[in-house]
Tab-separated table of C-alpha atoms and ligand atoms in Angstrom:
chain	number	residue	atom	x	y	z
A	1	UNK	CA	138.306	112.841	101.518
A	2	UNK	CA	135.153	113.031	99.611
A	3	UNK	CA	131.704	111.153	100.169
A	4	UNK	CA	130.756	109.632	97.241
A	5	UNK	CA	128.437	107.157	96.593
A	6	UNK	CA	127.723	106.233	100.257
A	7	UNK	CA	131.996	105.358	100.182
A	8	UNK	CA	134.800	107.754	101.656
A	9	UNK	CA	136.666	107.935	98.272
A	10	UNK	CA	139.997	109.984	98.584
A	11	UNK	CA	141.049	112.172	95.915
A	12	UNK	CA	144.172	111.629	93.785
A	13	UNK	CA	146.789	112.951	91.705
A	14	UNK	CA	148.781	110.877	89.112
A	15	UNK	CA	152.141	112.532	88.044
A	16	UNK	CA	153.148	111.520	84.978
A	17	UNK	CA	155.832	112.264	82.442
A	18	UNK	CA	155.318	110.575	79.252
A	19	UNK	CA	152.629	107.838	77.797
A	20	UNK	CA	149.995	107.465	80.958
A	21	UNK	CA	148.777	104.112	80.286
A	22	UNK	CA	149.251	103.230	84.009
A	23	UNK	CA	147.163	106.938	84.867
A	24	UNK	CA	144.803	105.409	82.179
A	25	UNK	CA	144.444	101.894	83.835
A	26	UNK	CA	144.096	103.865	87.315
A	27	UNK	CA	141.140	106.477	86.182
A	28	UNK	CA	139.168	103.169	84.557
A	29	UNK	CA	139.286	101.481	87.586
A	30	UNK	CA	137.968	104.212	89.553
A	31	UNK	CA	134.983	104.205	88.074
A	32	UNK	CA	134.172	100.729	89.085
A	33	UNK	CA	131.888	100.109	91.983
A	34	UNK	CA	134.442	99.106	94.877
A	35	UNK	CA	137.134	101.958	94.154
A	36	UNK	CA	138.033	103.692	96.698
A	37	UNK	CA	139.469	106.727	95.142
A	38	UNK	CA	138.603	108.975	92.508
A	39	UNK	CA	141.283	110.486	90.133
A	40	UNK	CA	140.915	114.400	90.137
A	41	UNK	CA	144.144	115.772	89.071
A	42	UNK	CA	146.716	114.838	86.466
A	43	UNK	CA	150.371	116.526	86.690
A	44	UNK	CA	153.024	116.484	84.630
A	45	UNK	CA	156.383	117.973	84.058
A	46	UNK	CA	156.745	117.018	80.441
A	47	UNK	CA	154.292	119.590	78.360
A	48	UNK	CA	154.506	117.083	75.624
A	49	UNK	CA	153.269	114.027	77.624
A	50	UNK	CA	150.824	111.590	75.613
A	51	UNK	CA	149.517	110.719	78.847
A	52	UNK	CA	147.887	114.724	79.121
A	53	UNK	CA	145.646	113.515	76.601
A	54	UNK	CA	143.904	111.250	79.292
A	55	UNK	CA	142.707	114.868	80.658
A	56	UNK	CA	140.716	115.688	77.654
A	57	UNK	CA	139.252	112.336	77.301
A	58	UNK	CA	138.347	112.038	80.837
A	59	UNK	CA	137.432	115.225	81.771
A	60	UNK	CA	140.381	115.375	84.664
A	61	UNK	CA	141.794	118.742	85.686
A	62	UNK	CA	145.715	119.053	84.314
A	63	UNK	CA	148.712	120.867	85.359
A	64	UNK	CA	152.116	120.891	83.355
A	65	UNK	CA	154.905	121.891	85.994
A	66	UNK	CA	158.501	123.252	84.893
A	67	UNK	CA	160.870	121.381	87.069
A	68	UNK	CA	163.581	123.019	85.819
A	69	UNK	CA	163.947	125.062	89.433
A	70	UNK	CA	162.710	121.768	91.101
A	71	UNK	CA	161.971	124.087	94.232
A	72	UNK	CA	159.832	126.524	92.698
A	73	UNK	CA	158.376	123.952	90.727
A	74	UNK	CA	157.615	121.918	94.081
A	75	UNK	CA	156.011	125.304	95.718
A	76	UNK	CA	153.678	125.606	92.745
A	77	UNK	CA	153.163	121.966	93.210
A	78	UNK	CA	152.152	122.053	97.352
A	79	UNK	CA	149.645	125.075	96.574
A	80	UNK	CA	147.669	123.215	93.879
A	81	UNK	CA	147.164	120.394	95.232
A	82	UNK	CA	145.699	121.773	98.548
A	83	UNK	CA	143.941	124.148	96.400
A	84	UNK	CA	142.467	120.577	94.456
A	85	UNK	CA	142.417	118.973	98.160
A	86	UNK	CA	144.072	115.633	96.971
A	87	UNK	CA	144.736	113.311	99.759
A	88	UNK	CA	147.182	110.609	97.502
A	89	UNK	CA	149.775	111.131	95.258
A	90	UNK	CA	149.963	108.423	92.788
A	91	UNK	CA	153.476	108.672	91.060
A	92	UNK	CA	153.494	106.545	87.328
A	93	UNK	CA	156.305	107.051	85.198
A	94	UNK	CA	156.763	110.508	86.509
A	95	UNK	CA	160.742	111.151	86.308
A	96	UNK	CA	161.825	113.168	88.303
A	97	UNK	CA	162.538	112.381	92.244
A	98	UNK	CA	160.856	114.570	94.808
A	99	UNK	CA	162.528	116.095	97.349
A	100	UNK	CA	162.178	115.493	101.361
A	101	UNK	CA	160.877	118.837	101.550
A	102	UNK	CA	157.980	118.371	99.332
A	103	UNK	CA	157.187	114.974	100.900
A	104	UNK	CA	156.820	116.670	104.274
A	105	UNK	CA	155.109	119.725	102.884
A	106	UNK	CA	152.311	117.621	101.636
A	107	UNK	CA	151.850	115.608	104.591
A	108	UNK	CA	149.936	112.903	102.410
A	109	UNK	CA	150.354	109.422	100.548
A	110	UNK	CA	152.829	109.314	97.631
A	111	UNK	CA	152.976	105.944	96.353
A	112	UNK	CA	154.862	104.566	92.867
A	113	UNK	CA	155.026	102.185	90.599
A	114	UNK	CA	158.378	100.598	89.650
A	115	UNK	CA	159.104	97.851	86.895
A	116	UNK	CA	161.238	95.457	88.875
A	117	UNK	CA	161.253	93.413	91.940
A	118	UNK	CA	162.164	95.896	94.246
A	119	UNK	CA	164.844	95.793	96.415
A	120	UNK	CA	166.443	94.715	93.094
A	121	UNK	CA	167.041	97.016	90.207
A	122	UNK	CA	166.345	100.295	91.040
A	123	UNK	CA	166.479	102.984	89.018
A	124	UNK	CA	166.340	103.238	84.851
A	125	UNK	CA	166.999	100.618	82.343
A	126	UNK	CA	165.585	97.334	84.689
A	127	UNK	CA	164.472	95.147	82.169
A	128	UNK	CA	167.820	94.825	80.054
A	129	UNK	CA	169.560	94.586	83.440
A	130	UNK	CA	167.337	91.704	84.544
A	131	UNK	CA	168.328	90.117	81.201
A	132	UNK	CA	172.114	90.935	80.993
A	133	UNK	CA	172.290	89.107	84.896
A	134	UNK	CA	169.976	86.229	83.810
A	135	UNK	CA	167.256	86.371	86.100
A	136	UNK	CA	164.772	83.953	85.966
A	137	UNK	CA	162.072	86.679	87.300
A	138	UNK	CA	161.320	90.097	87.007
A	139	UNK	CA	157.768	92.037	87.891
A	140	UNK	CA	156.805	94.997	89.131
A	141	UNK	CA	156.261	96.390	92.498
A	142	UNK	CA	153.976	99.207	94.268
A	143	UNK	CA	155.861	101.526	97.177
A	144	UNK	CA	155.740	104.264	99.563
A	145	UNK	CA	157.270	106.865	98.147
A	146	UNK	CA	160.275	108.257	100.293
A	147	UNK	CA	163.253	111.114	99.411
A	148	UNK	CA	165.740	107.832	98.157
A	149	UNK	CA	165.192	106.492	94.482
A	150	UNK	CA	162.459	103.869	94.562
A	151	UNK	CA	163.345	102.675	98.726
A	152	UNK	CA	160.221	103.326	100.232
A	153	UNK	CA	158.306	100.681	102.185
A	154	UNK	CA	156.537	97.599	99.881
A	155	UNK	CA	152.987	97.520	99.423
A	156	UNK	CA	152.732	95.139	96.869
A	157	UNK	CA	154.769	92.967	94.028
A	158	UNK	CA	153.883	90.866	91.135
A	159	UNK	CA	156.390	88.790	89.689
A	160	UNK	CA	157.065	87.992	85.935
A	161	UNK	CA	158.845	85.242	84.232
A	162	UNK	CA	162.065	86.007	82.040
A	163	UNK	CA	161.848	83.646	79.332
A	164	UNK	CA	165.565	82.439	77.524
A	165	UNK	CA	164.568	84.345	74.347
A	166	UNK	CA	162.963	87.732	76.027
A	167	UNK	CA	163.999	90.953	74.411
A	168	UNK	CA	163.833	94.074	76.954
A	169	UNK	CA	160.972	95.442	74.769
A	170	UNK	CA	159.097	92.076	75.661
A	171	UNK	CA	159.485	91.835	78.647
A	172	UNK	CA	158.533	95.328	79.450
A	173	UNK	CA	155.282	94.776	77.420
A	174	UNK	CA	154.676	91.530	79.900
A	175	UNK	CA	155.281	93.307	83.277
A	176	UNK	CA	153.635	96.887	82.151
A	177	UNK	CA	150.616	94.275	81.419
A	178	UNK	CA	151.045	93.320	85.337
A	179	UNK	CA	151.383	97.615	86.290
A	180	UNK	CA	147.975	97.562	85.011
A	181	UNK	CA	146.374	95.385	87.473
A	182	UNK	CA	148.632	96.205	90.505
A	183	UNK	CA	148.508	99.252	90.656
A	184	UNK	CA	144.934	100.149	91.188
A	185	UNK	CA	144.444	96.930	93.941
A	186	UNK	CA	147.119	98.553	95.807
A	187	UNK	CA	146.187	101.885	95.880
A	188	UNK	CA	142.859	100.559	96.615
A	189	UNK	CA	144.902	98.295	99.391
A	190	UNK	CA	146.318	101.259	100.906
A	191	UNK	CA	142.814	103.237	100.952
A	192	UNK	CA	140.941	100.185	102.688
A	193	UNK	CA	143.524	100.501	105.012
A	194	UNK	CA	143.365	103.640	106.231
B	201	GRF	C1	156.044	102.054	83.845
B	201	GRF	O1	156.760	100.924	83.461
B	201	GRF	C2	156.326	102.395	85.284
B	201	GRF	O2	156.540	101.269	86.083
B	201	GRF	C3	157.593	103.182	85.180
B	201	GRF	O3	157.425	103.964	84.015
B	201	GRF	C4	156.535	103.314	83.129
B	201	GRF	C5	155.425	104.279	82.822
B	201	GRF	O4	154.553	103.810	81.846
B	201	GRF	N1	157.849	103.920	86.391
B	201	GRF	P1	153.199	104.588	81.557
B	201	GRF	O5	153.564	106.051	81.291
B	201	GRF	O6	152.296	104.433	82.718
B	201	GRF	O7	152.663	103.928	80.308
C-alpha cells in the first residue's frame, strides 16, 4: 500500500493475454480522483499481446512470462511482484489458471473478470452457449479468484439482455461494454473494503 494523494491506494497488477481493453478501462479509471488503486505492473504470458502496448502508452512497467513450465513460470511470477510490491492481482482475459500454490505464495487479492453470469457458464465459449440454450440474460461478473476455473466468491454482476436476433460477436461487444464499467467499481469495492 502506497500513500498517494492523501488516499491509501494499493498497487496492482493486471495479467493479461491478448487485447487489454479491460487493463485499458482499469488504468483510465485509476487516474480519476476517487480510485483507490493505482495500476503499476502489467503481465502477460502471450509476448504478442496487443494489450502490452498499454505499457508504452501508459508508462506501466511490463513483464512477458513463459508459462510453458507453469511452475517456474509462477516462481518468476511470486519474486516480481514482491520485488514491484503489488498488493492486488487483477486477472482480465489472462488464460491460463493459476495454481493453489501460487495463490498461497502471494498471500494477496486475485480477482477476475468473467463474461457470464457466474455460477452459469464457466469456462470458454459463454456467449454462443448462452445463445444455443436460449437465455434471456447474460452479463458479466467480478470474482475472487480461487485454484477452480472461475468458482471463487462473487463480488459483483451485471446482467445483459440476449436479444432473439444476437450473434455471439454481439453480444460479446454488449457485455465487454458492461466489463468496462464493472470492473474498476469492484476492484474499487473490494479496496474500500478493506
Ligand atoms: C473479456 O471478455 C473478459 O471477461 C474475458 O476475456 C476478455 C478479455 O478482453 N475473461 P480484453 O483483453 O480485456 O479486451
Amino acid at each position: 500500500m502506497i500513500k498517494l494523494d492523501g488516499l491509501d491506494k494499493s498497487n496492482v497488477a493486471v495479467f493479461i493475454s491478448g487485447k487489454g481493453s479491460n487493463l485499458k478501462n482499469l488504468i483510465k479509471f485509476s487516474f480519476k480522483k476517487n480510485s483507490r488503486y493505482s495500476i503499476n505492473l502489467i503481465i502477460s504470458n502471450n509476448l504478442k499481446a496487443k494489450g502490452l502496448n498499454y505499457s508504452k502508452i501508459y508508462k506501466i512497467k511490463k513483464k512477458t512470462i513463459d508459462f510453458k513450465n507453469i511452475r517456474k513460470a509462477e516462481k518468476i511470477l511470486i519474486k516480481i511482484l514482491k520485488k514491484e510490491k503489488i498488493d492486488v492481482i487483477c486477472l482480465a482475459g489472462f488464460m491460463r489458471i493459476l495454481t493453489k500454490k501460487f495463490i498461497k505464495d502471494f498471500n494477496g487479492i486475485i480477482i477476475n473478470i468473467h463474461p457470464s453470469l457466474l455460477p452459469k457458464y464457466k469456462g470458454l465459449d459463454t456467449h454462443i452457449r448462452c445463445i444455443n440454450n436460449k437465455e434471456k440474460y447474460s452479463g458479466c461478473t467480478v470474482h475472487y479468484v480461487n485454484a477452480k476455473l472461475d468458482s471463487g466468491k462473487i463480488i459483483m454482476q451485471k446482467k445483459v439482455k440476449i436479444y432473439k436476433k444476437d450473434k455471439p460477436s454481439q453480444l460479446a461487444k454488449r457485455i465487454l461494454k458492461q466489463e468496462h464499467l464493472l470492473y474498476p467499481k469492484a476492484l474499487n469495492k473490494v479496496l474500500t473494503s478493506l
